[in-house]
PDB file of C-alpha atoms in Angstrom:
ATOM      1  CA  UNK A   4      -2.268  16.667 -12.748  1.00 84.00           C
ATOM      2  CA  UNK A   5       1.597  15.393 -13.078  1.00 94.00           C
ATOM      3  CA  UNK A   6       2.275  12.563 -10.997  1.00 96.00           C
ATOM      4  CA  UNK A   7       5.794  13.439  -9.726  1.00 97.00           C
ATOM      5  CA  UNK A   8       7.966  10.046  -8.782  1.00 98.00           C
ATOM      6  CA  UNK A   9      10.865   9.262  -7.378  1.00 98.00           C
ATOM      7  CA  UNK A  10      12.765   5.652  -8.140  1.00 97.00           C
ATOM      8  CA  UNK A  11      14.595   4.021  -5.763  1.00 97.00           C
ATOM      9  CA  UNK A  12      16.332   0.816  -6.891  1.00 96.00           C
ATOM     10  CA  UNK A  13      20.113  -0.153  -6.349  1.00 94.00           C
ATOM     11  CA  UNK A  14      20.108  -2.274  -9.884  1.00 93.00           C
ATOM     12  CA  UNK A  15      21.058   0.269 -12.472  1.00 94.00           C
ATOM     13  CA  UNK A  16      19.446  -1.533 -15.028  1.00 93.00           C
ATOM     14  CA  UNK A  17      15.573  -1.931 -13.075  1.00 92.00           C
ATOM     15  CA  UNK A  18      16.167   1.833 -12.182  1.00 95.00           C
ATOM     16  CA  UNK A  19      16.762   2.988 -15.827  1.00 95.00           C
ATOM     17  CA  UNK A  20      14.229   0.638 -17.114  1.00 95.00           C
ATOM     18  CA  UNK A  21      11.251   2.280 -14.773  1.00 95.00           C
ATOM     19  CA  UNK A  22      12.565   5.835 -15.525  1.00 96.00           C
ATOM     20  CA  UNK A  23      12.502   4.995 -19.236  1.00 97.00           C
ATOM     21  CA  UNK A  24       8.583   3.422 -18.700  1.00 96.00           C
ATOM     22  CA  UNK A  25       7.541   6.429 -16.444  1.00 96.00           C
ATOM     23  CA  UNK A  26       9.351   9.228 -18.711  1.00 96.00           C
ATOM     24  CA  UNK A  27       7.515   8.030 -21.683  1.00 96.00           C
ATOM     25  CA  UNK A  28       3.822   7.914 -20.183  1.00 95.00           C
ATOM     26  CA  UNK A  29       1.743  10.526 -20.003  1.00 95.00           C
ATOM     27  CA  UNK A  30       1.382  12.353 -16.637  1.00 95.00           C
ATOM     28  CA  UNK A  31       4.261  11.544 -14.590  1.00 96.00           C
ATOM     29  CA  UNK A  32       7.222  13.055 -14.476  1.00 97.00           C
ATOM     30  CA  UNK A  33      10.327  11.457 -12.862  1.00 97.00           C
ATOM     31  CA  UNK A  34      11.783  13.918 -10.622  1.00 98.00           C
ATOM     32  CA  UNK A  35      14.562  11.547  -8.707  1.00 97.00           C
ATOM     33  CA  UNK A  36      16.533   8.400  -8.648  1.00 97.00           C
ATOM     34  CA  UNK A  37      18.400   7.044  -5.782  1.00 97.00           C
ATOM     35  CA  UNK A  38      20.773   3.867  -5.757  1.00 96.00           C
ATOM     36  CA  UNK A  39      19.923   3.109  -1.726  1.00 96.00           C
ATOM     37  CA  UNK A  40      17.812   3.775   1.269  1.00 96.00           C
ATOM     38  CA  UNK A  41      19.452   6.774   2.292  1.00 97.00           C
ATOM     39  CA  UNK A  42      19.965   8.066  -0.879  1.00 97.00           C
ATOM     40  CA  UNK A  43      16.152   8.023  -1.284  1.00 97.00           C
ATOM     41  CA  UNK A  44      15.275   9.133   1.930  1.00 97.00           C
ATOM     42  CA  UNK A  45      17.646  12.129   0.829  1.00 97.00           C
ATOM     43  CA  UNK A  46      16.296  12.432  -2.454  1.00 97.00           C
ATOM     44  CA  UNK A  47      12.511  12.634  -1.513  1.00 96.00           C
ATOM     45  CA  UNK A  48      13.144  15.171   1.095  1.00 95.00           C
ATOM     46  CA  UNK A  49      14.547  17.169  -1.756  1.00 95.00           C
ATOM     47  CA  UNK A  50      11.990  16.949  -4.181  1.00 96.00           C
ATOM     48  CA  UNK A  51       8.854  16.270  -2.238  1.00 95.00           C
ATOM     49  CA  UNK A  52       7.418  13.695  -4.789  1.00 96.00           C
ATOM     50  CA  UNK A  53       3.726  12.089  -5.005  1.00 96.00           C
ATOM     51  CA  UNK A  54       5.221   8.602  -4.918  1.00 96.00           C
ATOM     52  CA  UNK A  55       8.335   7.028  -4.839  1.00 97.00           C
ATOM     53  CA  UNK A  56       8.816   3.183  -6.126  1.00 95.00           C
ATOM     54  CA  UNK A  57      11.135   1.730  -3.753  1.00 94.00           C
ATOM     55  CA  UNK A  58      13.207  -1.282  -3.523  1.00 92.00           C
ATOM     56  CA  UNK A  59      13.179  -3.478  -0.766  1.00 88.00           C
ATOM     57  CA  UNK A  60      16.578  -4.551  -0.229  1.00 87.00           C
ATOM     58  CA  UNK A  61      19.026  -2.147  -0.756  1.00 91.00           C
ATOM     59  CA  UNK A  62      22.695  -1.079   0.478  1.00 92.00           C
ATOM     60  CA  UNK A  63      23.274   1.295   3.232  1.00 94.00           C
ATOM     61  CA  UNK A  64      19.053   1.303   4.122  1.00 94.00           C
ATOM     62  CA  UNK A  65      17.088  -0.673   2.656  1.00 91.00           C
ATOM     63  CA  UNK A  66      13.536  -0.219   1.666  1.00 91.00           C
ATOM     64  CA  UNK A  67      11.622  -0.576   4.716  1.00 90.00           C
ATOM     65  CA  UNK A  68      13.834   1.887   6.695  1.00 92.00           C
ATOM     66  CA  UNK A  69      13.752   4.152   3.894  1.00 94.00           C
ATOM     67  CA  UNK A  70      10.241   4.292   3.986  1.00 92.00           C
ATOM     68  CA  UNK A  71       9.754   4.662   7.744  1.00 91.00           C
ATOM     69  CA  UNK A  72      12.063   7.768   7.359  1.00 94.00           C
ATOM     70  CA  UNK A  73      10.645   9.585   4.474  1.00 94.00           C
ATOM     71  CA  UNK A  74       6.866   9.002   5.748  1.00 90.00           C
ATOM     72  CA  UNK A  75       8.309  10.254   9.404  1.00 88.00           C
ATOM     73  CA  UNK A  76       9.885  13.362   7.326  1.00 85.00           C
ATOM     74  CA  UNK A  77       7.614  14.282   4.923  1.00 80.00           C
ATOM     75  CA  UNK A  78       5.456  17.428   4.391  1.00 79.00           C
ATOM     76  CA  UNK A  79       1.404  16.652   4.074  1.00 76.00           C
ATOM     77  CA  UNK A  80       0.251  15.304   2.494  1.00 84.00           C
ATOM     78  CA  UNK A  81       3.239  12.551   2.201  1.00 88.00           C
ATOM     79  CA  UNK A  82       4.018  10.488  -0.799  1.00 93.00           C
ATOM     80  CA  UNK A  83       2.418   7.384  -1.856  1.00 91.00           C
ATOM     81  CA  UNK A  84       5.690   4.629  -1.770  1.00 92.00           C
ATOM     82  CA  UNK A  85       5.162   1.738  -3.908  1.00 90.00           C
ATOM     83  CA  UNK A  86       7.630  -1.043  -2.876  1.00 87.00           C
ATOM     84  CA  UNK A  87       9.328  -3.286  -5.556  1.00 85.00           C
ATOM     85  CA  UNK A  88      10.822  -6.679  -4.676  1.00 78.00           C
ATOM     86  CA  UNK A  89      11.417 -10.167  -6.439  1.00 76.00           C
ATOM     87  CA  UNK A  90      10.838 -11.129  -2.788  1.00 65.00           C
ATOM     88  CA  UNK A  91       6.868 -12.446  -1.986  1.00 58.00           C
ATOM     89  CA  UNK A  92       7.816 -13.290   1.364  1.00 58.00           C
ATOM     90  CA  UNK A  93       5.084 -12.641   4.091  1.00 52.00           C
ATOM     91  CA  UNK A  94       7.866 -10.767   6.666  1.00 64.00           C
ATOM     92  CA  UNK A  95       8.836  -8.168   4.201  1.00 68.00           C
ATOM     93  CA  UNK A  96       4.695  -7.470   3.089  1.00 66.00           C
ATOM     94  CA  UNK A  97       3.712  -6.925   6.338  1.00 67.00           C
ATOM     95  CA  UNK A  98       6.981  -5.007   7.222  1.00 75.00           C
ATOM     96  CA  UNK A  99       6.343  -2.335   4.869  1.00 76.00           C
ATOM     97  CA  UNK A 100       2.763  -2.188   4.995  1.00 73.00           C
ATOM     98  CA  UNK A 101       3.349  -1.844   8.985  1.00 73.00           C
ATOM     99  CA  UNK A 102       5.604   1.227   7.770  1.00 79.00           C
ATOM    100  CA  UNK A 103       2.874   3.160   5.467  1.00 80.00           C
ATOM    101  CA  UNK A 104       3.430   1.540   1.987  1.00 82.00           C
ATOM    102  CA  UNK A 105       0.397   2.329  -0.051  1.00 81.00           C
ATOM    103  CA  UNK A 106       1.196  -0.740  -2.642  1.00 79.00           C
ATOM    104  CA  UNK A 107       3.445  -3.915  -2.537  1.00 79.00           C
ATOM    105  CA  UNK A 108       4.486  -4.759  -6.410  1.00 81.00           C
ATOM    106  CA  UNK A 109       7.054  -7.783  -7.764  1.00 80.00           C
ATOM    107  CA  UNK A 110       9.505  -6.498 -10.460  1.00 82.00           C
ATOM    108  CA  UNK A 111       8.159  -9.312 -12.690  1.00 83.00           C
ATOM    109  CA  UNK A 112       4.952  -6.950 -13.007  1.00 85.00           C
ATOM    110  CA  UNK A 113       4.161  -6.134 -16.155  1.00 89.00           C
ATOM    111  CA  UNK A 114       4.962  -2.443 -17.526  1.00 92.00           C
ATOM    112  CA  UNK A 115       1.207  -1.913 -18.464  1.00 91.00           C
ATOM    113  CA  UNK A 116       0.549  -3.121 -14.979  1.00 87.00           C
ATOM    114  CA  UNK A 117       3.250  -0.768 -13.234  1.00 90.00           C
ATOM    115  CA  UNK A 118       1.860   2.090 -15.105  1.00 92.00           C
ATOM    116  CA  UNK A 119      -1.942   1.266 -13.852  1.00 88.00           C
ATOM    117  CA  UNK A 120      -0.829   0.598 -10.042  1.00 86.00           C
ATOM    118  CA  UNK A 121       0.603   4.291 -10.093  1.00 91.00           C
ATOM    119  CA  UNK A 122      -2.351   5.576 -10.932  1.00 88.00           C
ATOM    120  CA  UNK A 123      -4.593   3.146  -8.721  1.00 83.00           C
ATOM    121  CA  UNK A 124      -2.823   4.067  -6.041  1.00 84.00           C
ATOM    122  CA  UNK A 125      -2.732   7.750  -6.873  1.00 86.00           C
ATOM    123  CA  UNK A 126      -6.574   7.692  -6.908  1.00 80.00           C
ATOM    124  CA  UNK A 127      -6.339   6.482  -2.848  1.00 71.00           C
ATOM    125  CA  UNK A 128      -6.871   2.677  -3.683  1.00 64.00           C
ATOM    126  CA  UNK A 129      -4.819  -0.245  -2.024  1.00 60.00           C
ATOM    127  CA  UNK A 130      -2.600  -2.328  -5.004  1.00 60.00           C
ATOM    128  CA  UNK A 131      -1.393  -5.569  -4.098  1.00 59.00           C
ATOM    129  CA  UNK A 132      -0.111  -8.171  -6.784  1.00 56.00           C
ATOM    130  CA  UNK A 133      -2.540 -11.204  -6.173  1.00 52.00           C
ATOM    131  CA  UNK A 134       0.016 -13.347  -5.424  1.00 56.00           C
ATOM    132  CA  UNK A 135       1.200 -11.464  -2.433  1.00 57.00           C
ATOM    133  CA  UNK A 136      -2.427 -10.799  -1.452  1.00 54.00           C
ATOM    134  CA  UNK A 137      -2.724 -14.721  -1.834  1.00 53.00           C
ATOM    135  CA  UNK A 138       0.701 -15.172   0.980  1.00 58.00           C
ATOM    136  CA  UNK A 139      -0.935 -12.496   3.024  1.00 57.00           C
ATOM    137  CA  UNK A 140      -4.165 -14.323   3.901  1.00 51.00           C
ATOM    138  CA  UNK A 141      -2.530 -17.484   4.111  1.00 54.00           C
ATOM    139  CA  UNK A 142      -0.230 -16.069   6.642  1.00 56.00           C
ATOM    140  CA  UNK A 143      -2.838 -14.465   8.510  1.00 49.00           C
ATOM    141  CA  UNK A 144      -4.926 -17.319   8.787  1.00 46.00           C
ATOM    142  CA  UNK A 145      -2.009 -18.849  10.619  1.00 51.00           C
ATOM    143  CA  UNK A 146      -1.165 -16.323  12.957  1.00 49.00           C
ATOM    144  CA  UNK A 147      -3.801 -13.472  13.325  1.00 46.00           C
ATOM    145  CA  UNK A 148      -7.022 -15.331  12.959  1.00 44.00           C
ATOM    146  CA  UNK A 149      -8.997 -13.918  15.719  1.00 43.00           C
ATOM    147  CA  UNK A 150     -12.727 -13.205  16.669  1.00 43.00           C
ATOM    148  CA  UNK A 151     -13.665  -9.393  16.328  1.00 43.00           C
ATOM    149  CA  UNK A 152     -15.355  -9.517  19.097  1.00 43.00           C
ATOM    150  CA  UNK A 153     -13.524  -7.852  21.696  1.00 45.00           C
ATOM    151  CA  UNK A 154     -11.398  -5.817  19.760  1.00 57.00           C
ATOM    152  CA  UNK A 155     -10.278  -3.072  21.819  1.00 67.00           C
ATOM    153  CA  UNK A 156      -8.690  -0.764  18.677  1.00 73.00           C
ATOM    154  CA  UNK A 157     -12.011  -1.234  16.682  1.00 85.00           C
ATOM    155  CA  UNK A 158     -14.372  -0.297  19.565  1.00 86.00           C
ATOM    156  CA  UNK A 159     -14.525   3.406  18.581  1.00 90.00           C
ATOM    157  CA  UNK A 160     -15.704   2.600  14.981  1.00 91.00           C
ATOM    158  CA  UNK A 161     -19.755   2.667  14.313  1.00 93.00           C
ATOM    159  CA  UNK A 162     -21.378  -0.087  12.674  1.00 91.00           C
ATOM    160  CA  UNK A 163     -21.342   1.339   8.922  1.00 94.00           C
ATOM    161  CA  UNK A 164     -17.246   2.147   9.602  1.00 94.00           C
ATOM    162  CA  UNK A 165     -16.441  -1.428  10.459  1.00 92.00           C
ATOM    163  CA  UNK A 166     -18.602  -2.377   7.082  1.00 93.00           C
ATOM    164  CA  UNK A 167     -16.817  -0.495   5.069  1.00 94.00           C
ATOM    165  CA  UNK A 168     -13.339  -1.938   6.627  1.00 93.00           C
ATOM    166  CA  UNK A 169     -14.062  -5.168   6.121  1.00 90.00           C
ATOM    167  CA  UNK A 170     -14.944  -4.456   2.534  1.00 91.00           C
ATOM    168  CA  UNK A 171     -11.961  -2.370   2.109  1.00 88.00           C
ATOM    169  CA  UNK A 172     -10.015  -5.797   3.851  1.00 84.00           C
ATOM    170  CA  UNK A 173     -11.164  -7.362   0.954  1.00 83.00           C
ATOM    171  CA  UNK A 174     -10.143  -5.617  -1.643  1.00 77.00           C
ATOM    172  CA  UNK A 175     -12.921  -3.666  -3.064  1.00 84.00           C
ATOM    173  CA  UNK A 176     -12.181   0.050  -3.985  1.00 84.00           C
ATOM    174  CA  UNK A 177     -14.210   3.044  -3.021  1.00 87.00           C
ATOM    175  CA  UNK A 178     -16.491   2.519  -6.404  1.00 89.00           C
ATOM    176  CA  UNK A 179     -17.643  -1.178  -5.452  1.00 89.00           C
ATOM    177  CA  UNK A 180     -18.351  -0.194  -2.032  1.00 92.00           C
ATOM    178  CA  UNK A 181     -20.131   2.494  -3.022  1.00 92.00           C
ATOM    179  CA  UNK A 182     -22.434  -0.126  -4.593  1.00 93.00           C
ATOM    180  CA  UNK A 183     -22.138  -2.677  -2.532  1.00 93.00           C
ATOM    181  CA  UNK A 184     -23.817  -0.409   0.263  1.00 93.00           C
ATOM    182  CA  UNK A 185     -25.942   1.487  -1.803  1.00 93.00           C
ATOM    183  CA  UNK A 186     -23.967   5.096  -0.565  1.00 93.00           C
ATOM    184  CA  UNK A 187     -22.304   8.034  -2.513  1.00 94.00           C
ATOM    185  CA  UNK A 188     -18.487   7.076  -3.263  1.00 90.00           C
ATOM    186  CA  UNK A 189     -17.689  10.727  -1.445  1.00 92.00           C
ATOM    187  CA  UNK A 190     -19.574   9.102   1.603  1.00 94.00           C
ATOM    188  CA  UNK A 191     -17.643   6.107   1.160  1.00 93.00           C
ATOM    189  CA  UNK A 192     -14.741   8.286   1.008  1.00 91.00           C
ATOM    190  CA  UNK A 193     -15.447  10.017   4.269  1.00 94.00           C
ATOM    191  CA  UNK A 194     -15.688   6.377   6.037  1.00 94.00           C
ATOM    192  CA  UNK A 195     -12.663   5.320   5.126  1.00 92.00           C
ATOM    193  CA  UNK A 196     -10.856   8.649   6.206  1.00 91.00           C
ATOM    194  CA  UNK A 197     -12.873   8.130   9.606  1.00 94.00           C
ATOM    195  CA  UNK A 198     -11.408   4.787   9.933  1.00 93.00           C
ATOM    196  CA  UNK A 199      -8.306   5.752   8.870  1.00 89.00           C
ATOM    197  CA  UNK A 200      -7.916   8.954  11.932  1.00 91.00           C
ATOM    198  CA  UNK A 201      -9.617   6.692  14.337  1.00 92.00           C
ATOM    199  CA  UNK A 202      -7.245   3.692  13.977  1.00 90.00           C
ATOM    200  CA  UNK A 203      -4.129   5.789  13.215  1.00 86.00           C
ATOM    201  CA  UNK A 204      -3.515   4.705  10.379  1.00 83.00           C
ATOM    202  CA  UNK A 205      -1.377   5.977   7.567  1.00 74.00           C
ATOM    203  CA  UNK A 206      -2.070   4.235   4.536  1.00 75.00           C
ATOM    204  CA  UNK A 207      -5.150   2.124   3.266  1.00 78.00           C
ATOM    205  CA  UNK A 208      -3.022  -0.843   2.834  1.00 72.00           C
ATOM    206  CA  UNK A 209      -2.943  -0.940   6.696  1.00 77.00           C
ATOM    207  CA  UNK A 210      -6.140  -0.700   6.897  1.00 83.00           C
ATOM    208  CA  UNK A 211      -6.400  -4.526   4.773  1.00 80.00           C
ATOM    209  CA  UNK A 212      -3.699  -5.698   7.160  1.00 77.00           C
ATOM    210  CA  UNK A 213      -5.842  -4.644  10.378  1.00 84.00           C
ATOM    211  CA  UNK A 214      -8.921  -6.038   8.826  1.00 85.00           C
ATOM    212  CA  UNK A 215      -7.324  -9.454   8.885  1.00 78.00           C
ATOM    213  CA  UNK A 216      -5.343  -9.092  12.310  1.00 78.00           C
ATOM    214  CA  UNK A 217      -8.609  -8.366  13.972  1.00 83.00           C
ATOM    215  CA  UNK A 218     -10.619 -11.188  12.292  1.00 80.00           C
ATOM    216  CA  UNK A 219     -13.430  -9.003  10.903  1.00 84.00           C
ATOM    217  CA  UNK A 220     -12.333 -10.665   7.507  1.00 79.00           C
ATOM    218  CA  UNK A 221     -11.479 -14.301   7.155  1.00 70.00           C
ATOM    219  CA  UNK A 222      -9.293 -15.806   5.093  1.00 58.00           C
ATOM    220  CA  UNK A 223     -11.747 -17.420   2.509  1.00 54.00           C
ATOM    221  CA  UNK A 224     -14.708 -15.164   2.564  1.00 54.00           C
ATOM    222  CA  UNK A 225     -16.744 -14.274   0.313  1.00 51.00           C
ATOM    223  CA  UNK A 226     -16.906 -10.768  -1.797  1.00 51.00           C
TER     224      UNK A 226
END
């Protein structure tokens, strides 16, 4: 299957750069470029892409308001967006993972590595350089570290659910939980979609934010 992607970047130079990488590989097919937010949001609407790479800080909307409005828009299922930045800063991470982002990338990634988060995150995992993942704990240790107990928004997950949230907090994809708790990767699959309807959530990097918010993982912890 053709992964169809939209860029979004206001630098004519990073925008022509990722078109040239994605037009070259294999399987994706760039079907729109935008210059800003609104352009984007305008753009996806019109093409109704599998992901769109989208830059944070742009002119007339930037990134985070672009991706509110095209996840708040779009046919199911939506796109994937992959935000770009040179920014690791914790404000705009959480901002756009609050918004739906599937994936958080710095424009210093490597092409190879660009190229592999599209299809990561095509497959339905999280992707999250680690040096953002690194700000994100740190961050919530500081300001979300909480006990689970209590948790009013994970009271109406089961036992196995909240396992496989914490596991999915940490990072591990649907494969290594799979053998982590000795299950099928389609039951694994079906757990995480559970969590996902039953916290409202719309992407699976939420679901690592939530996992730290609520304290069932700590920064620190052991895979």
């Amino acid at each position: 299957m053709t992964i169809r992607i939209v860029v979004a970047d206001d630098q004519a130079l990073i925008r022509g750069g990722l078109v040239a990488l994605f037009t070259a590989a294999p399987g994706i097919e760039v079907v729109g470029e935008a210059g800003d937010g609104a352009q984007a949001v305008a753009v996806a609407a019109e093409t109704s892409p599998d992901m769109v790479l989208m830059d944070i800080r742009m002119p007339v909307l930037d990134g985070i308001g672009a991706t509110r409005q095209i996840l708040a828009g779009a046919i199911q299922p939506p796109p994937r967006i992959v935000v770009l930045t040179t920014f690791d800063v914790d404000e705009y991470v959480y901002a756009a993972l609050g918004e739906g982002a599937a994936g958080f990338l710095l424009k210093d990634t490597p092409p190879e590595r660009i190229l592999s988060a599209v299809h990561t995150i095509m497959a339905g995992d999280v992707l999250i350089t680690p040096r953002i993942t690194q700000r994100l704990i740190e961050n919530s240790s500081r300001h979300h570290r909480v006990s689970v107990v209590g948790q009013p928004q994970l009271e109406s997950l089961t036992a196995r659910e909240l396992e496989v949230l914490r596991l999915v907090g940490m990072g591990l994809t649907n494969t290594q939980i799979a053998g982590r708790l000795v299950l099928s990767e389609a039951t694994v699959k079906t757990h995480v979609k559970n969590v996902m309807r039953k916290l409202d959530l719309n992407s699976r990097a939420q679901a690592v934010v939530v996992a730290y918010e609520t304290g069932l993982v700590v920064p620190g912890a052991a895979v």
